[in-house]
Coordinates of C-alpha atoms and ligand atoms in Angstrom, one line a residue:
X1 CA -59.3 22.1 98.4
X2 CA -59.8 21.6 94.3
X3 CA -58.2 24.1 92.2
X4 CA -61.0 23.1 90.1
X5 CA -64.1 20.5 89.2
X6 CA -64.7 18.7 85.7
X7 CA -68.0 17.2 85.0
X8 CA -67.8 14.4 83.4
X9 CA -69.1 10.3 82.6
X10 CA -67.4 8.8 85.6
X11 CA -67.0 4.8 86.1
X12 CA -70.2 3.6 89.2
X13 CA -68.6 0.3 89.7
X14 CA -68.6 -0.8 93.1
X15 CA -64.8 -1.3 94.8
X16 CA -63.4 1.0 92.3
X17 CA -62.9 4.6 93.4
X18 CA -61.5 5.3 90.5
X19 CA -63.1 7.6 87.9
X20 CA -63.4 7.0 84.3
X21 CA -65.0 6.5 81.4
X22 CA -65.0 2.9 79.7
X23 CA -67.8 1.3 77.4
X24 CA -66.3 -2.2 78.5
X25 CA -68.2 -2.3 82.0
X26 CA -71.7 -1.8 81.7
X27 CA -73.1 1.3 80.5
X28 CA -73.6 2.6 83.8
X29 CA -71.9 5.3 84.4
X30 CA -72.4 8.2 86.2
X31 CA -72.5 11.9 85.7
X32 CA -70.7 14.0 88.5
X33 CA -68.1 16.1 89.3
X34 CA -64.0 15.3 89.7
X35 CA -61.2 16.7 90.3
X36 CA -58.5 16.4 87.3
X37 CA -54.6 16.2 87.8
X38 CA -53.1 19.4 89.0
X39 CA -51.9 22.2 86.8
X40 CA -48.4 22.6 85.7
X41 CA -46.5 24.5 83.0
X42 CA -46.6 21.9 80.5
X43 CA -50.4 21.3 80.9
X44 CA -53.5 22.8 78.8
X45 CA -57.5 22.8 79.4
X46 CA -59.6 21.7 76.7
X47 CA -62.9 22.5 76.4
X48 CA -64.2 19.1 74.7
X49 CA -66.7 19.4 71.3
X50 CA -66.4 15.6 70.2
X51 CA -64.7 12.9 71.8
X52 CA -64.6 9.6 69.6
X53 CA -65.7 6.4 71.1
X54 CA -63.9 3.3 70.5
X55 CA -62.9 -0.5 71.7
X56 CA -60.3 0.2 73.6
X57 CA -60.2 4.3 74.7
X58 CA -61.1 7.5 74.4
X59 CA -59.4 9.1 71.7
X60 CA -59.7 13.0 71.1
X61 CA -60.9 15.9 71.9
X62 CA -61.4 19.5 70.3
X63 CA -62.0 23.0 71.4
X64 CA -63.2 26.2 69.4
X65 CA -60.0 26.5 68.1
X66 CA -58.9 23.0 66.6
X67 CA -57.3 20.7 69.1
X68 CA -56.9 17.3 68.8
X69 CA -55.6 15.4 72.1
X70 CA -54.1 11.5 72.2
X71 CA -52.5 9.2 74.2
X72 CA -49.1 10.5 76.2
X73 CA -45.9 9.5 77.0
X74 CA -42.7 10.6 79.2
X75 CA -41.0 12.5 75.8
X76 CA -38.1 12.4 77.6
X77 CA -34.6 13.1 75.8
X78 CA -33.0 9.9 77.6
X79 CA -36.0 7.8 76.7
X80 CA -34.7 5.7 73.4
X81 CA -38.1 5.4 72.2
X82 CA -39.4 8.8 72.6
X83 CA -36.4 10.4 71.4
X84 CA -36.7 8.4 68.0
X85 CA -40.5 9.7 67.4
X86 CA -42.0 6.7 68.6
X87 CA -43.6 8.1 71.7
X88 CA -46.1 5.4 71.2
X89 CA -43.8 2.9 71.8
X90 CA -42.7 4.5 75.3
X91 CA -41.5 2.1 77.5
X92 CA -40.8 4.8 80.3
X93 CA -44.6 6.3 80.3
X94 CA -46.9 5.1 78.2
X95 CA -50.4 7.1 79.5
X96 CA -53.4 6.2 78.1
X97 CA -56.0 9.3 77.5
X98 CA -57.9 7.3 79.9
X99 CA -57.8 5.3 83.3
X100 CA -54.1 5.7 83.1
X101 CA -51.4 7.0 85.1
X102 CA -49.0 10.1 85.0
X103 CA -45.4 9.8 86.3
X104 CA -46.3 12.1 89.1
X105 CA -49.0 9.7 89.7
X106 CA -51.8 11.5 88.9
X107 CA -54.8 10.0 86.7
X108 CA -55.7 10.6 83.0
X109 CA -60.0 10.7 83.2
X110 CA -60.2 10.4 79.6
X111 CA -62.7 13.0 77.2
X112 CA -66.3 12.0 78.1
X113 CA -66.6 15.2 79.8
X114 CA -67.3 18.8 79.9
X115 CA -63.0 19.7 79.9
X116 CA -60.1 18.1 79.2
X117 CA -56.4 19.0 81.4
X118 CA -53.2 17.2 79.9
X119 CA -50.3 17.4 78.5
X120 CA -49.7 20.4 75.7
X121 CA -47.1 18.5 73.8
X122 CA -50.0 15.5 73.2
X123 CA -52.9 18.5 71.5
X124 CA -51.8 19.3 68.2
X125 CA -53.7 21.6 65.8
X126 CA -56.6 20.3 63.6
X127 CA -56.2 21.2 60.0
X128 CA -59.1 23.9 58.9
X129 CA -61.7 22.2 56.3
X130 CA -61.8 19.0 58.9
X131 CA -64.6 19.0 61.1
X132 CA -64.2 18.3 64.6
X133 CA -66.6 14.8 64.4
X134 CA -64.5 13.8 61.8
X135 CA -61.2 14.5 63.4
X136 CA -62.2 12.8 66.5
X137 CA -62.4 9.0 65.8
X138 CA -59.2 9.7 63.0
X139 CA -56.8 9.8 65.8
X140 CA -57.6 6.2 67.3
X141 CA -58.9 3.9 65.0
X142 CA -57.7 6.4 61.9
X143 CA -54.3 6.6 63.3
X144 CA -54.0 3.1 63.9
X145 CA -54.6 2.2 60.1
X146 CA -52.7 4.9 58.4
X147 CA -49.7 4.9 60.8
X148 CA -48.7 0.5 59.0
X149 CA -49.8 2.1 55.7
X150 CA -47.5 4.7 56.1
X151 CA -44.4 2.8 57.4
X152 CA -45.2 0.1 54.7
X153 CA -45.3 2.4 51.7
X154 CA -47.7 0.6 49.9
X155 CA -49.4 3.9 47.8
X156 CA -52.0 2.3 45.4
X157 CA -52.8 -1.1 46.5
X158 CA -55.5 -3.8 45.9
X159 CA -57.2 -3.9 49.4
X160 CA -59.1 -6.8 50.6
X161 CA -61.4 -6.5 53.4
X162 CA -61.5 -9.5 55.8
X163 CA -64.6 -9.8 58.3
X164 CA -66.9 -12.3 60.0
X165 CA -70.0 -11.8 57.8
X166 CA -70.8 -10.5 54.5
X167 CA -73.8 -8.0 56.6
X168 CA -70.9 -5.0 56.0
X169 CA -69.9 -6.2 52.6
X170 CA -72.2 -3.3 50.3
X171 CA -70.8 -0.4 52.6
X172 CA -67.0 -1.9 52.7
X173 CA -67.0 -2.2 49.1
X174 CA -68.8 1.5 48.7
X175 CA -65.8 2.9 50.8
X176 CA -62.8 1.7 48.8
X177 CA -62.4 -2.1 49.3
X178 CA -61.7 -4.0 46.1
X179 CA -62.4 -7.6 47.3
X180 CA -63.9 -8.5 50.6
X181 CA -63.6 -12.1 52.7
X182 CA -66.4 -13.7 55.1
X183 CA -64.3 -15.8 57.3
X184 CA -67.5 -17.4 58.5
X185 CA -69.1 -18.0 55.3
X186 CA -66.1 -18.8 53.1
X187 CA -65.0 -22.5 53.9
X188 CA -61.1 -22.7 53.0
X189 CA -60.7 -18.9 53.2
X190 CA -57.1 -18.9 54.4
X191 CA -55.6 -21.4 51.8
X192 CA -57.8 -20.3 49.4
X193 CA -56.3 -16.8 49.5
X194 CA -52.7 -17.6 50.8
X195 CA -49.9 -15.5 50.0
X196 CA -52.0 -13.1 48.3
X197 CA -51.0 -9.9 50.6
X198 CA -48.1 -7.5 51.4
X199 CA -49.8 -6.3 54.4
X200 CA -52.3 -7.4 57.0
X201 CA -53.4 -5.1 59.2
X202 CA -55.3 -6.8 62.4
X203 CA -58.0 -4.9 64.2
X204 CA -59.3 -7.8 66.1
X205 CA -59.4 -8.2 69.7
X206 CA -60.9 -11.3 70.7
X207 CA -59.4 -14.4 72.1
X208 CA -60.7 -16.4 69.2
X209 CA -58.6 -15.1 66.6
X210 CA -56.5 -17.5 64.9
X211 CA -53.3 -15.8 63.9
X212 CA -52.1 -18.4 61.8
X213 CA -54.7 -18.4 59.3
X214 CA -54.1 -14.3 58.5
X215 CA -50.5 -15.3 58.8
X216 CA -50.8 -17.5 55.9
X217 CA -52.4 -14.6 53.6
X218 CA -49.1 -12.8 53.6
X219 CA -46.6 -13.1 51.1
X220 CA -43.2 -13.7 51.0
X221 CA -42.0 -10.5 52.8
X222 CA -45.1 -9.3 54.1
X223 CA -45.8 -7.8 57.1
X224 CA -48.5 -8.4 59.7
X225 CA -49.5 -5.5 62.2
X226 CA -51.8 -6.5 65.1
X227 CA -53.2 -3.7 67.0
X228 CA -52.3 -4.5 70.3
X229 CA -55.5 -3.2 72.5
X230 CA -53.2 -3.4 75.9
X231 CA -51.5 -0.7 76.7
X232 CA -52.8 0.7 72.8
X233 CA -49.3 1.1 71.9
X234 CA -49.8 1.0 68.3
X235 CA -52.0 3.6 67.8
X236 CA -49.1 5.9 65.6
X237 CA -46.7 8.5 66.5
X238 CA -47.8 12.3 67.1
X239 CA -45.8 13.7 63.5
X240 CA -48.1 10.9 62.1
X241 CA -51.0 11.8 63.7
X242 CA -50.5 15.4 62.0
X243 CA -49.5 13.8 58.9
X244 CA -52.5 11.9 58.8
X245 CA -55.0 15.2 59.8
X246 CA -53.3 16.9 57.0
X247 CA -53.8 14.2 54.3
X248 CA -57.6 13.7 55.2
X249 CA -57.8 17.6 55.3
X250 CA -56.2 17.9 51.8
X251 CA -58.5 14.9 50.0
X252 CA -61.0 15.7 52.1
X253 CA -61.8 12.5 54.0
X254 CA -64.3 12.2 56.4
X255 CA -64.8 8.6 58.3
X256 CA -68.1 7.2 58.3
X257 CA -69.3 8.3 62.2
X258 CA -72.8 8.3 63.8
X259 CA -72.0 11.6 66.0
X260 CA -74.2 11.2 69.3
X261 CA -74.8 13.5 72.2
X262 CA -72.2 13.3 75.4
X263 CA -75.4 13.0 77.6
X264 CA -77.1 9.8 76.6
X265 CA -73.2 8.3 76.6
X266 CA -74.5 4.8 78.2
X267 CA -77.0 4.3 75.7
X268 CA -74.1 4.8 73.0
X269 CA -71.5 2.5 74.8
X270 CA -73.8 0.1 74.9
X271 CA -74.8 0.1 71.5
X272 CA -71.1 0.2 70.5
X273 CA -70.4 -2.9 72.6
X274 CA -73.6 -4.7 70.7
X275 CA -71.7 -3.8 67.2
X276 CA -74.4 -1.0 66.0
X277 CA -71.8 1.6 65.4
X278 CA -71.9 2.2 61.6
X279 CA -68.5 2.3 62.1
X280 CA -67.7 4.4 64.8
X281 CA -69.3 6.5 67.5
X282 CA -68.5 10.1 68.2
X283 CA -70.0 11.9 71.2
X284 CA -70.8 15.5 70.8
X285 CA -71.0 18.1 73.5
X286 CA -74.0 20.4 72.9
Ligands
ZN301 ZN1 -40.7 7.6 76.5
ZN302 ZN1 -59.0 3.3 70.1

């Protein structure tokens, strides 16, 4: 018996009954019915306007009335971590929004659906004036940014962009970036800017990234922050998740998002995983 069916994006791959929603395997998956984790006090149900789509999850969600969802953890008081407001740290139960598991052993199914169940304490209000697109890929990719800028303290800084190519170079600088470097087209790039930064802030995920080279950009003092994609336990803090909604509320901030619909979800994974998103991808439910 199901107290109740989702419909949702759900993972076809063969040998896996397991039901999800991840760009990373093939842009094939498949739209049917499932049953989420049981009901308890502590849970809500989300009815799901936007979800954003990123490299590594699935990152929020919003009803009529302004909910944002992320990633959970065990918030409990003996739990060193939690208890100090880094929930995103938790060691005990760290659960993904997606393709993760609860401590009662129940699956997260991530927000490429019609609904959303979770935990309450991980839904926190969405400041009025920020739209619901815009709010969505803020609390992955957003939150991962602003919660090193935060901690570091920076305020008004010279930033330098560092990618591949120079192809996003006009749009970077249009956006704020005061200097931008090629690392494929600018021979010498890591002695040629060494010790020129407070604060590197790594987004890369590949196995071909060579750590040392960014390491030498920092100055004495600085700080590197890699955004670890396993187990996404950078990602920032739920007080700095609200912090952050607040602050793009208040200058009125809006990332740079192509919002898609939820129904042609493959076509948009796919396009993500070929680098199209200009930057990131939201899905939209109609
Ligand atoms: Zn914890
Ligand atoms: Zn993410």
């Amino acid at each position: 018996m199901h107290d109740y069916m989702f419909d949702g994006w759900t993972r076809s791959s063969p040998g896996s009954g397991r039901l999800m929603a991840r760009f990373e395997i093939d842009g094939h998956m498949k739209w049917e019915s499932y049953e989420p984790k049981p009901f308890t006090d502590t849970d809500i149900d989300i009815a799901i306007s936007h979800c954003g789509v990123c490299g590594s999850d699935i990152s929020s969600l919003r009803s009529g009335i302004g909910v944002g969802v992320q990633c959970n953890a065990c918030l409990r008081a003996d739990c060193e971590r939690c208890s100090a407001d880094l929930e995103n740290h938790c060691k005990i139960d760290f659960v993904a929004t997606y393709d993760s598991t609860y401590m009662d052993g129940q699956k997260s199914y991530g927000g490429y659906a019609k609904y959303w169940r979770g935990p309450a304490a991980f839904a926190f209000h969405i400041p009025d004036g920020l739209a619901s697109g815009a709010a969505a890929p803020m609390l992955c990719a957003g939150l991962t940014v602003y919660s090193p800028l935060l901690k570091t303290e920076l305020g008004q800084a010279n930033v330098v962009a560092i990618l591949r190519s120079s192809s996003k170079r006009a749009n970077t600088l249009k956006i704020g970036a005061d200097q931008y470097i090629a690392t494929e087209e600018e021979e010498g790039w890591s002695k040629k800017h060494a010790d020129s930064l407070d604060l590197v802030i790594s987004t890369v995920s590949g196995p071909g990234m060579r750590l040392e080279e960014y390491l030498a950009l920092l100055d004495v003092n600085g700080t590197m922050v890699q955004n670890l994609k396993l187990g996404g336990s950078l990602i920032g803090s739920r007080s700095t998740a609200r912090k952050m909604l607040e602050f793009a509320a208040k200058e009125n901030l809006t990332p740079w998002a192509d919002v898609r619909q939820l129904a042609e979800a493959n076509q948009v994974v796919q396009d993500m995983v070929k680098g199209k998103a200009r930057y990131r991808y939201v899905l939209a439910n109609k």
